[in-house]
Every structure is written in structure tokens, then in C-alpha cells.
Amino acid sequence: MNDLFSRALALAQGQTASASAILRVAQQTSDEAARWAFTQWELRVRAGGKFSRASEMLFVREALEQATHEDLAAYHASRFPPGERVLDVTTGIGADLIALAARGPAVGYELDPERAECARHNLGVAGLGAEVRVEDSLAVDWDADFVWADPARRSQGRRTLSFDELSPDPRVLAARMRALRRGGLKLSPMMRDADLESLGPQVEFVSFQGECREALVWTGGEVSPEAARWAVHVRSGQRLLGEPRNAAGESEPRAFIAEADPAAIRAHALPELSRQTGWLPLGESMGYLTRDEDLASPWVLHRFELVETVRFDPKVIQARLRAHDEPLESIKHRGLELDHARLQKVFGVRGVGSFVLLVYPGLSGVKAALVRRIRS
Ligand SMILES: C[S@@+](CC[C@H](N)C(=O)[O-])C[C@H]1O[C@@H](n2cnc3c(N)ncnc32)[C@H](O)[C@@H]1O
């Protein structure tokens, strides 16, 4: 950042980006510097959800959207041995590189000079030094045993599920990583199992803030060649091993019902979740769980107390709600193709109260349960 831009950044701090404010800063710096500075402050606010020191960092809009949350970056870095040199071959604004550099020697490669400049600045904010090279990482020899890659989507903003739309191509990265001690790739968890497994033997689905955020593929000489799939809960550090598929479960709900963590569902780890917690899969819902007694767990999102099972019929359900003298707060469904907006209208969802209608496929057709939300 040159002096002009640095001054513009200081002048724009705390100001609303009105035409007159931008003009005032431009008069003391330049049009370009003023526009850039106001954009930086907008991006810094936006980045607050991802980085604890966002207000000191520098960003490029699209690169910020693609940047890894600092807690997830710390998890990625923890999968490499401390002290060993790691290359980040897709640096962006440097979120993963910062976490890798905090663990040991690290070098970043980035095609775009502006992003590389942001990464250098952001490493400085974190008090870390790592070299960032503006180079095509596929065109150089990888002088390290450990490599990390987070390929960019070519199609702006849109989620892509095809290798052809990612840059660099994950197949090319994985082929080169196989010759190393360990290579890690960050991909969309919505990609098909067979595609992810074609890149490396170990696939982990990352649970963070109640969502399945990423699929990580690990390959290389140090990675066991045996195929394995699991879910990892970043906050608690817990893991659940996946199985070939999630089995169908109990046909009748017990006293408590819960929703399973999306990464556990995605990793086909519901059987392991049941063994560890006693929460049993409900019907063929692929995500509702049931248990005789309530139990909190990192792998369980929302918990409910069963009021009664009901026929999936608006008249019956309205009558039961009247009998309980309770409005319907919401409807949730899993494993069924239902028109959610229409359901809400037909069942008279009010958005208040604590009664929820859960709808899911059972072995003998559509099942429904009236439940009361447990607020924790
Ligand atoms: C998804 S972003 C990485 C985000 C980064 N992990 C972070 O957390 O900030 C991918 C980056 O890889 C860069 N890139 C794509 N192909 C590359 C290549 N062949 N060599 C170096 N960088 C590349 C893109 O410019 C983009 O900034």
C-alpha cells in the first residue's frame, strides 16, 4: 500500500461512503485512492465475521468471499506437521497461509498481484512472515513435502460442482500431491462422493457454525491409502467415522427428537453418531434423530420434545393445535420433496409459540410429529 492509499484509508475511517465524503477524501489524495479506501472499509466490516483482526486487513471483494474463516484455516493448518514447510498454492488474500505460517515455515503462490499484496499485508497484521510469490503454482517445482490448495471457482460467486470449473484443476493438483508426503484440497461438500474419492483416499466433511462448510481431501505417501470418510466438528474437535450409507432408523419417535449435524449426515456418519450418543435415526428422514431422554451433543443441532405423533392431514393437525391451544411456530421436513411455502399456508404457520410440525418419510409413508422446541 503506497502513502496515498494509506492516507486515504485513514481519512475514510468511520465515514459513510456518501458522494461528498468520497469527494473530500479524493481532494486530499486521488479519485482512485478514495474509491479504494471506502471499499476497504466496507470489506473490513463484511470480513468481521471471518477474521478477528479484519479492521486492519486488506481485501479484494471476490477474494474475501472465497477466503477461509480463520478458525477453519487453523483447522486446515493443524492437519500438517508443526515445523514442516508447507506451500499454499492458491493463496488468495492469505487466510489459509496465515494459519500455515503460524504453524511453521510456509510459502504462498498467487496469480493475482493485488491479492498477493493483500496476503503480504495480512500476514504482517498477524505478525507473521511468509514469502508470497506472484507465480502460477502449477508452473513451478514444489520444493516441499506438504502442499495445501483451495481452488478458485471460475464462475463468479456461483457454487460449482464440476472440476472443470475450478482453477487450478483439482485433478492436476491431486496427481502432483500424490508424490508428496501430504497434500490437502478444500472443495465443496456438495460434490459427489465418487468425485471427491477420485482425488484421494481420505475425505473429511467439516462442520462449522451448524453447517457442513467444506469437504477436505487428503492424499500423499503419509496418508493411509485405505479409503476413509468422516465428519469433523471444528469447535469441539470431535470426529465421526462414516459408513457406506446412512441406514434407515426407528419407525416411531421416542420422547425427544433432534436434527443431526449436516456434516454427520453428509459423511454418512449417522450410524456412528447413534453409537456414540444414543440418538437413533428416525424413519428414513436422513437427519431426524430420536431418543428416550434428551441429550445435548455437538452433533445435534435443534432439539425437540415430542408432543404427539399426528396424521399428515391439515384438518387433523389444526384440530390438535386447537386442543393444545397452541399456534404452530414452524414446519420442518426432511427426506421429502414438499412445497414449503404452500405447507406453511395450509397448516397456518404463525411464527410464534414453540410448537413445530416435523414431517419425514417413514417405512409406510409420510409421518408427522407435533413437537415442542427445547430452547437452550
Ligand atoms: C479460493 S481462493 C483461495 C483462498 C484462500 N485459501 C484464502 O483463504 O484466502 C483461490 C486463489 O487461487 C488463485 N489461483 C488460481 N489458480 C492459481 C495458480 N495456478 N497459481 C497460483 N494461484 C492460483 C486465485 O487467483 C485465487 O486467488
Coordinates of C-alpha atoms and ligand atoms in Angstrom, one line a residue:
M1 CA 0.0 0.0 0.0
N2 CA 1.6 3.3 -1.0
D3 CA 1.4 6.5 1.1
L4 CA -1.5 8.0 -0.9
F5 CA -3.7 4.9 -0.4
S6 CA -2.6 4.7 3.2
R7 CA -3.7 8.3 3.8
A8 CA -7.0 7.7 2.0
L9 CA -7.6 4.7 4.3
A10 CA -7.0 6.8 7.4
L11 CA -9.2 9.7 6.1
A12 CA -12.1 7.4 5.2
Q13 CA -12.2 5.6 8.5
G14 CA -15.6 5.8 10.3
Q15 CA -17.2 7.8 7.4
T16 CA -20.3 6.8 5.5
A17 CA -19.5 6.3 1.8
S18 CA -21.5 9.3 0.6
A19 CA -20.6 11.1 -2.7
S20 CA -19.5 14.2 -0.7
A21 CA -17.3 12.1 1.7
I22 CA -15.6 10.3 -1.2
L23 CA -15.0 13.6 -2.9
R24 CA -13.5 15.1 0.2
V25 CA -11.0 12.2 0.6
A26 CA -10.3 12.3 -3.2
Q27 CA -9.4 16.0 -3.0
Q28 CA -6.8 15.2 -0.4
T29 CA -5.5 12.0 -2.1
S30 CA -6.8 10.9 -5.5
D31 CA -10.0 9.6 -7.0
E32 CA -8.7 6.1 -7.2
A33 CA -7.3 6.1 -3.7
A34 CA -10.6 7.4 -2.2
R35 CA -12.7 4.8 -4.0
W36 CA -10.3 2.1 -2.9
A37 CA -10.3 3.3 0.7
F38 CA -14.1 3.4 1.1
T39 CA -14.3 -0.1 -0.5
Q40 CA -11.7 -1.4 2.0
W41 CA -13.7 -0.1 5.0
E42 CA -16.9 -1.7 3.5
L43 CA -15.0 -5.1 3.1
R44 CA -13.4 -4.8 6.5
V45 CA -16.8 -4.6 8.1
R46 CA -18.0 -7.6 6.0
A47 CA -14.9 -9.5 6.9
G48 CA -15.6 -9.1 10.6
G49 CA -17.5 -12.4 10.5
K50 CA -14.4 -14.3 9.3
F51 CA -11.4 -12.5 10.9
S52 CA -10.8 -11.2 14.4
R53 CA -8.4 -8.5 13.0
A54 CA -10.5 -7.7 9.9
S55 CA -10.4 -3.9 10.7
E56 CA -6.6 -3.9 10.0
M57 CA -6.6 -6.3 7.0
L58 CA -6.8 -5.6 3.2
F59 CA -9.2 -7.4 0.8
V60 CA -10.3 -7.8 -2.7
R61 CA -14.1 -8.3 -2.9
E62 CA -14.3 -11.6 -4.7
A63 CA -11.2 -13.0 -2.8
L64 CA -12.8 -12.1 0.5
E65 CA -15.9 -14.1 -0.4
Q66 CA -13.7 -17.1 -1.2
A67 CA -11.4 -16.7 1.8
T68 CA -11.5 -19.3 4.5
H69 CA -12.8 -18.4 8.0
E70 CA -9.8 -18.1 10.4
D71 CA -11.0 -20.9 12.6
L72 CA -11.3 -23.2 9.6
A73 CA -7.9 -22.1 8.4
A74 CA -6.5 -23.0 11.8
Y75 CA -8.0 -26.4 11.5
H76 CA -6.6 -27.0 8.0
A77 CA -3.1 -25.9 9.2
S78 CA -3.4 -28.3 12.2
R79 CA -3.5 -31.2 9.7
F80 CA 0.1 -30.5 8.7
P81 CA 3.0 -31.4 11.0
P82 CA 4.2 -28.4 13.1
G83 CA 7.5 -27.0 11.9
E84 CA 7.4 -28.6 8.4
R85 CA 7.5 -26.3 5.4
V86 CA 4.1 -26.1 3.6
L87 CA 3.3 -24.5 0.3
D88 CA -0.1 -22.8 -0.2
V89 CA -0.5 -23.0 -4.0
T90 CA -3.7 -20.9 -4.0
T91 CA -3.0 -18.0 -1.6
G92 CA -5.8 -15.5 -2.3
I93 CA -5.8 -12.8 0.4
G94 CA -3.9 -15.2 2.6
A95 CA -6.4 -16.7 5.2
D96 CA -5.0 -20.2 5.0
L97 CA -1.4 -19.0 4.5
I98 CA -1.6 -17.1 7.8
A99 CA -2.7 -20.2 9.7
L100 CA 0.0 -22.3 7.9
A101 CA 2.7 -19.6 8.8
A102 CA 1.6 -19.6 12.4
R103 CA 2.4 -23.4 12.5
G104 CA 5.8 -23.3 10.8
P105 CA 7.6 -22.2 7.6
A106 CA 5.2 -21.5 4.7
V107 CA 5.3 -20.1 1.2
G108 CA 2.3 -18.8 -0.8
Y109 CA 1.7 -18.7 -4.6
E110 CA -0.9 -16.4 -6.1
L111 CA -1.6 -15.5 -9.7
D112 CA -3.1 -12.1 -9.0
P113 CA -0.7 -9.4 -7.8
E114 CA -3.4 -7.4 -5.9
R115 CA -4.4 -10.5 -3.9
A116 CA -0.8 -11.3 -3.2
E117 CA -0.2 -7.8 -1.9
C118 CA -3.2 -8.2 0.4
A119 CA -1.9 -11.5 1.6
R120 CA 1.5 -9.9 2.4
H121 CA -0.2 -7.1 4.3
N122 CA -2.5 -9.6 6.2
L123 CA 0.5 -11.7 7.2
G124 CA 2.0 -8.6 8.6
V125 CA -1.2 -7.8 10.6
A126 CA -0.9 -11.3 12.1
G127 CA 2.7 -10.6 13.0
L128 CA 3.9 -13.4 10.7
G129 CA 6.4 -13.6 7.8
A130 CA 5.9 -15.9 4.9
E131 CA 7.0 -15.3 1.3
V132 CA 4.2 -14.7 -1.2
R133 CA 5.2 -15.3 -4.8
V134 CA 3.2 -14.0 -7.7
E135 CA 3.5 -17.0 -9.9
D136 CA 1.5 -19.8 -11.4
S137 CA 1.9 -22.6 -8.9
L138 CA 1.4 -25.3 -11.5
A139 CA 4.3 -23.9 -13.5
V140 CA 6.9 -24.3 -10.7
D141 CA 8.6 -27.2 -8.9
W142 CA 7.1 -27.8 -5.5
D143 CA 10.1 -27.6 -3.2
A144 CA 8.3 -29.0 -0.1
D145 CA 6.8 -32.3 1.1
F146 CA 3.5 -30.6 2.1
V147 CA 1.1 -28.7 -0.1
W148 CA -2.3 -27.0 0.6
A149 CA -4.8 -26.0 -2.2
D150 CA -8.1 -24.2 -2.2
P151 CA -9.0 -24.0 -5.9
A152 CA -11.0 -20.9 -7.0
R153 CA -14.4 -21.1 -8.7
R154 CA -14.2 -19.8 -12.3
S155 CA -17.9 -18.9 -12.3
Q156 CA -18.2 -15.8 -10.2
G157 CA -20.0 -16.3 -6.9
R158 CA -21.8 -19.4 -8.1
R159 CA -21.2 -22.7 -6.4
T160 CA -19.7 -25.1 -8.8
L161 CA -19.7 -28.9 -8.5
S162 CA -17.6 -29.7 -11.5
F163 CA -13.8 -30.0 -11.5
D164 CA -13.7 -28.3 -14.9
E165 CA -14.9 -25.0 -13.4
L166 CA -12.2 -24.9 -10.7
S167 CA -8.8 -23.3 -11.0
P168 CA -6.4 -24.9 -10.7
D169 CA -8.0 -28.2 -11.7
P170 CA -8.2 -30.4 -8.6
R171 CA -7.3 -33.5 -10.6
V172 CA -4.0 -31.9 -11.7
L173 CA -3.3 -30.8 -8.1
A174 CA -4.2 -34.2 -6.6
A175 CA -2.0 -36.1 -9.1
R176 CA 1.0 -33.9 -8.1
M177 CA 0.2 -34.2 -4.4
R178 CA 0.2 -38.0 -4.5
A179 CA 4.0 -37.9 -4.9
L180 CA 4.4 -35.8 -1.7
R181 CA 4.1 -36.7 1.9
R182 CA 0.8 -35.0 2.3
G183 CA -1.4 -32.8 0.2
G184 CA -4.8 -31.3 1.2
L185 CA -7.5 -29.9 -1.1
K186 CA -10.5 -27.8 0.0
L187 CA -13.6 -28.5 -2.1
S188 CA -17.4 -28.1 -1.9
P189 CA -19.2 -30.6 0.2
M190 CA -21.9 -30.7 -2.4
M191 CA -19.6 -32.5 -4.8
R192 CA -20.4 -36.2 -5.5
D193 CA -18.7 -38.8 -3.2
A194 CA -17.2 -40.6 -6.2
D195 CA -15.6 -37.3 -7.5
L196 CA -14.1 -36.5 -4.1
E197 CA -12.8 -40.0 -3.6
S198 CA -11.2 -40.0 -7.0
L199 CA -8.8 -37.3 -5.7
G200 CA -7.5 -39.0 -2.6
P201 CA -8.3 -41.8 -0.1
Q202 CA -9.3 -39.6 2.9
V203 CA -12.3 -37.3 2.7
E204 CA -13.5 -35.2 5.7
F205 CA -16.6 -33.1 5.9
V206 CA -16.2 -30.1 8.1
S207 CA -18.9 -29.0 10.5
F208 CA -18.8 -25.3 11.5
Q209 CA -21.5 -23.0 12.9
G210 CA -24.1 -25.6 12.3
E211 CA -23.3 -26.1 8.6
C212 CA -21.3 -28.5 6.5
R213 CA -18.9 -26.0 5.2
E214 CA -16.3 -27.9 3.3
A215 CA -15.0 -31.2 2.0
L216 CA -11.3 -31.8 2.5
V217 CA -9.5 -34.4 0.5
W218 CA -6.1 -35.7 1.7
T219 CA -3.6 -37.6 -0.3
G220 CA 0.2 -38.4 -0.3
G221 CA 2.6 -41.0 0.9
E222 CA 1.9 -40.3 4.6
V223 CA -1.9 -40.6 4.2
S224 CA -3.2 -44.1 4.7
P225 CA -4.2 -45.5 1.3
E226 CA -7.3 -47.1 2.8
A227 CA -10.5 -45.2 1.8
A228 CA -12.0 -43.3 4.8
R229 CA -14.6 -40.7 5.2
W230 CA -15.5 -38.8 8.3
A231 CA -17.2 -35.7 9.7
V232 CA -15.2 -33.3 11.9
H233 CA -16.7 -30.8 14.3
V234 CA -14.2 -28.0 14.3
R235 CA -15.3 -26.3 17.6
S236 CA -15.2 -29.5 19.7
G237 CA -12.6 -31.4 17.7
Q238 CA -14.8 -34.5 17.7
R239 CA -14.9 -36.9 14.7
L240 CA -17.4 -39.4 13.4
L241 CA -16.4 -42.1 11.0
G242 CA -18.7 -42.5 8.0
E243 CA -20.1 -45.7 6.6
P244 CA -21.1 -46.8 3.1
R245 CA -24.5 -45.2 3.7
N246 CA -26.8 -43.8 6.4
A247 CA -29.2 -46.7 7.4
A248 CA -33.0 -46.1 7.9
G249 CA -33.9 -45.9 11.6
E250 CA -36.7 -46.2 14.2
S251 CA -40.2 -46.0 12.8
E252 CA -41.8 -44.4 15.9
P253 CA -40.4 -41.3 17.6
R254 CA -39.3 -41.6 21.2
A255 CA -39.8 -38.8 23.8
F256 CA -37.2 -36.5 22.2
I257 CA -36.3 -35.6 18.6
A258 CA -33.3 -33.8 17.2
E259 CA -31.8 -32.7 14.0
A260 CA -28.4 -34.2 13.1
D261 CA -25.4 -32.0 12.2
P262 CA -25.3 -31.6 8.4
A263 CA -21.6 -32.8 8.2
A264 CA -22.5 -36.0 10.0
I265 CA -25.3 -36.6 7.5
R266 CA -23.1 -35.8 4.6
A267 CA -20.3 -38.1 5.8
H268 CA -22.9 -40.9 6.2
A269 CA -21.9 -41.0 9.8
L270 CA -25.4 -41.3 11.4
P271 CA -24.7 -44.9 12.5
E272 CA -21.6 -43.8 14.3
L273 CA -23.4 -40.8 15.8
S274 CA -26.0 -43.2 17.2
R275 CA -23.4 -45.5 18.7
Q276 CA -21.7 -42.6 20.4
T277 CA -24.7 -40.6 21.6
G278 CA -27.7 -43.0 21.7
W279 CA -29.6 -40.6 19.3
L280 CA -31.2 -43.0 16.8
P281 CA -32.1 -42.2 13.2
L282 CA -35.9 -41.6 12.8
G283 CA -37.7 -43.2 9.9
E284 CA -36.0 -42.6 6.6
S285 CA -35.6 -38.9 7.3
M286 CA -31.8 -38.9 6.9
G287 CA -31.4 -36.3 9.6
Y288 CA -34.0 -36.5 12.3
L289 CA -32.9 -38.4 15.4
T290 CA -34.8 -39.7 18.4
R291 CA -34.0 -40.7 22.0
D292 CA -35.8 -41.6 25.2
E293 CA -34.0 -38.9 27.1
D294 CA -32.8 -35.6 26.0
L295 CA -29.0 -35.2 25.4
A296 CA -27.0 -32.3 24.1
S297 CA -24.2 -33.1 21.8
P298 CA -22.0 -31.2 19.3
W299 CA -23.5 -33.4 16.6
V300 CA -27.1 -32.4 17.4
L301 CA -28.4 -29.0 16.2
H302 CA -32.0 -28.4 17.3
R303 CA -33.8 -30.5 20.0
F304 CA -37.5 -31.0 20.5
E305 CA -39.8 -32.7 23.0
L306 CA -42.4 -35.0 21.3
V307 CA -46.0 -33.8 22.0
E308 CA -47.7 -36.4 19.9
T309 CA -47.5 -38.2 16.5
V310 CA -50.2 -37.0 14.1
R311 CA -51.7 -37.9 10.7
F312 CA -50.2 -35.7 8.0
D313 CA -53.5 -34.0 7.4
P314 CA -54.2 -30.3 7.8
K315 CA -57.6 -30.7 9.4
V316 CA -56.3 -33.3 11.9
I317 CA -53.3 -31.1 12.8
Q318 CA -55.4 -27.9 13.1
A319 CA -57.7 -29.8 15.5
R320 CA -54.8 -31.0 17.6
L321 CA -53.3 -27.5 17.8
R322 CA -56.7 -26.1 18.9
A323 CA -56.9 -28.9 21.6
H324 CA -53.5 -27.8 22.9
D325 CA -54.4 -24.2 22.5
E326 CA -51.1 -23.6 20.8
P327 CA -50.2 -21.9 17.5
L328 CA -47.8 -23.5 15.0
E329 CA -44.4 -21.8 15.1
S330 CA -43.0 -23.6 12.0
I331 CA -42.9 -26.7 9.8
K332 CA -39.7 -28.6 9.2
H333 CA -39.3 -31.5 6.8
R334 CA -36.6 -33.8 5.6
G335 CA -36.3 -36.5 3.0
L336 CA -39.4 -35.4 1.1
E337 CA -40.0 -33.1 -1.8
L338 CA -42.6 -30.7 -0.4
D339 CA -43.6 -27.2 -1.3
H340 CA -42.5 -25.4 1.9
A341 CA -44.4 -22.1 1.2
R342 CA -47.6 -24.0 0.4
L343 CA -47.3 -26.2 3.6
Q344 CA -46.9 -23.1 5.7
K345 CA -50.1 -21.6 4.3
V346 CA -52.1 -24.8 4.5
F347 CA -51.1 -25.5 8.1
G348 CA -51.4 -21.9 9.2
V349 CA -47.9 -21.4 10.4
R350 CA -47.8 -18.3 12.7
G351 CA -44.1 -17.9 13.5
V352 CA -44.9 -17.6 17.2
G353 CA -45.0 -20.1 20.1
S354 CA -42.9 -23.2 20.5
F355 CA -44.9 -25.9 18.6
V356 CA -43.2 -27.3 15.4
L357 CA -44.5 -29.8 12.9
L358 CA -41.9 -32.3 11.8
V359 CA -42.6 -34.2 8.6
Y360 CA -40.5 -37.1 7.3
P361 CA -40.7 -40.3 5.3
G362 CA -41.4 -43.5 7.4
L363 CA -41.3 -47.1 6.2
S364 CA -45.0 -46.9 5.5
G365 CA -45.5 -43.4 4.0
V366 CA -45.3 -39.8 5.2
K367 CA -45.0 -39.4 9.0
A368 CA -45.7 -36.3 11.1
A369 CA -45.0 -35.3 14.7
L370 CA -46.0 -32.3 16.7
V371 CA -43.1 -31.3 18.9
R372 CA -42.1 -28.5 21.3
R373 CA -38.8 -26.7 20.7
I374 CA -36.3 -27.0 23.5
R375 CA -34.7 -23.6 24.0
S376 CA -31.1 -24.0 25.3
Ligands
LIG1 C1 -10.4 -19.8 -3.3 S1 -9.1 -18.7 -3.5 C2 -8.1 -19.2 -2.1 C3 -8.5 -18.5 -0.8 C4 -7.5 -18.7 0.3 N1 -7.4 -20.1 0.7 C5 -7.9 -17.9 1.5 O1 -8.4 -18.4 2.4 O2 -7.8 -16.7 1.4 C6 -8.1 -19.4 -4.8 C7 -7.0 -18.5 -5.3 O3 -6.1 -19.2 -6.1 C8 -5.6 -18.4 -7.1 N2 -5.1 -19.3 -8.2 C9 -5.8 -19.9 -9.1 N3 -5.0 -20.6 -9.9 C10 -3.7 -20.4 -9.5 C11 -2.4 -20.9 -9.9 N4 -2.3 -21.7 -10.9 N5 -1.4 -20.4 -9.3 C12 -1.5 -19.6 -8.2 N6 -2.7 -19.1 -7.8 C13 -3.8 -19.5 -8.4 C14 -6.7 -17.5 -7.5 O4 -6.3 -16.3 -8.0 C15 -7.4 -17.3 -6.1 O5 -7.0 -16.1 -5.5

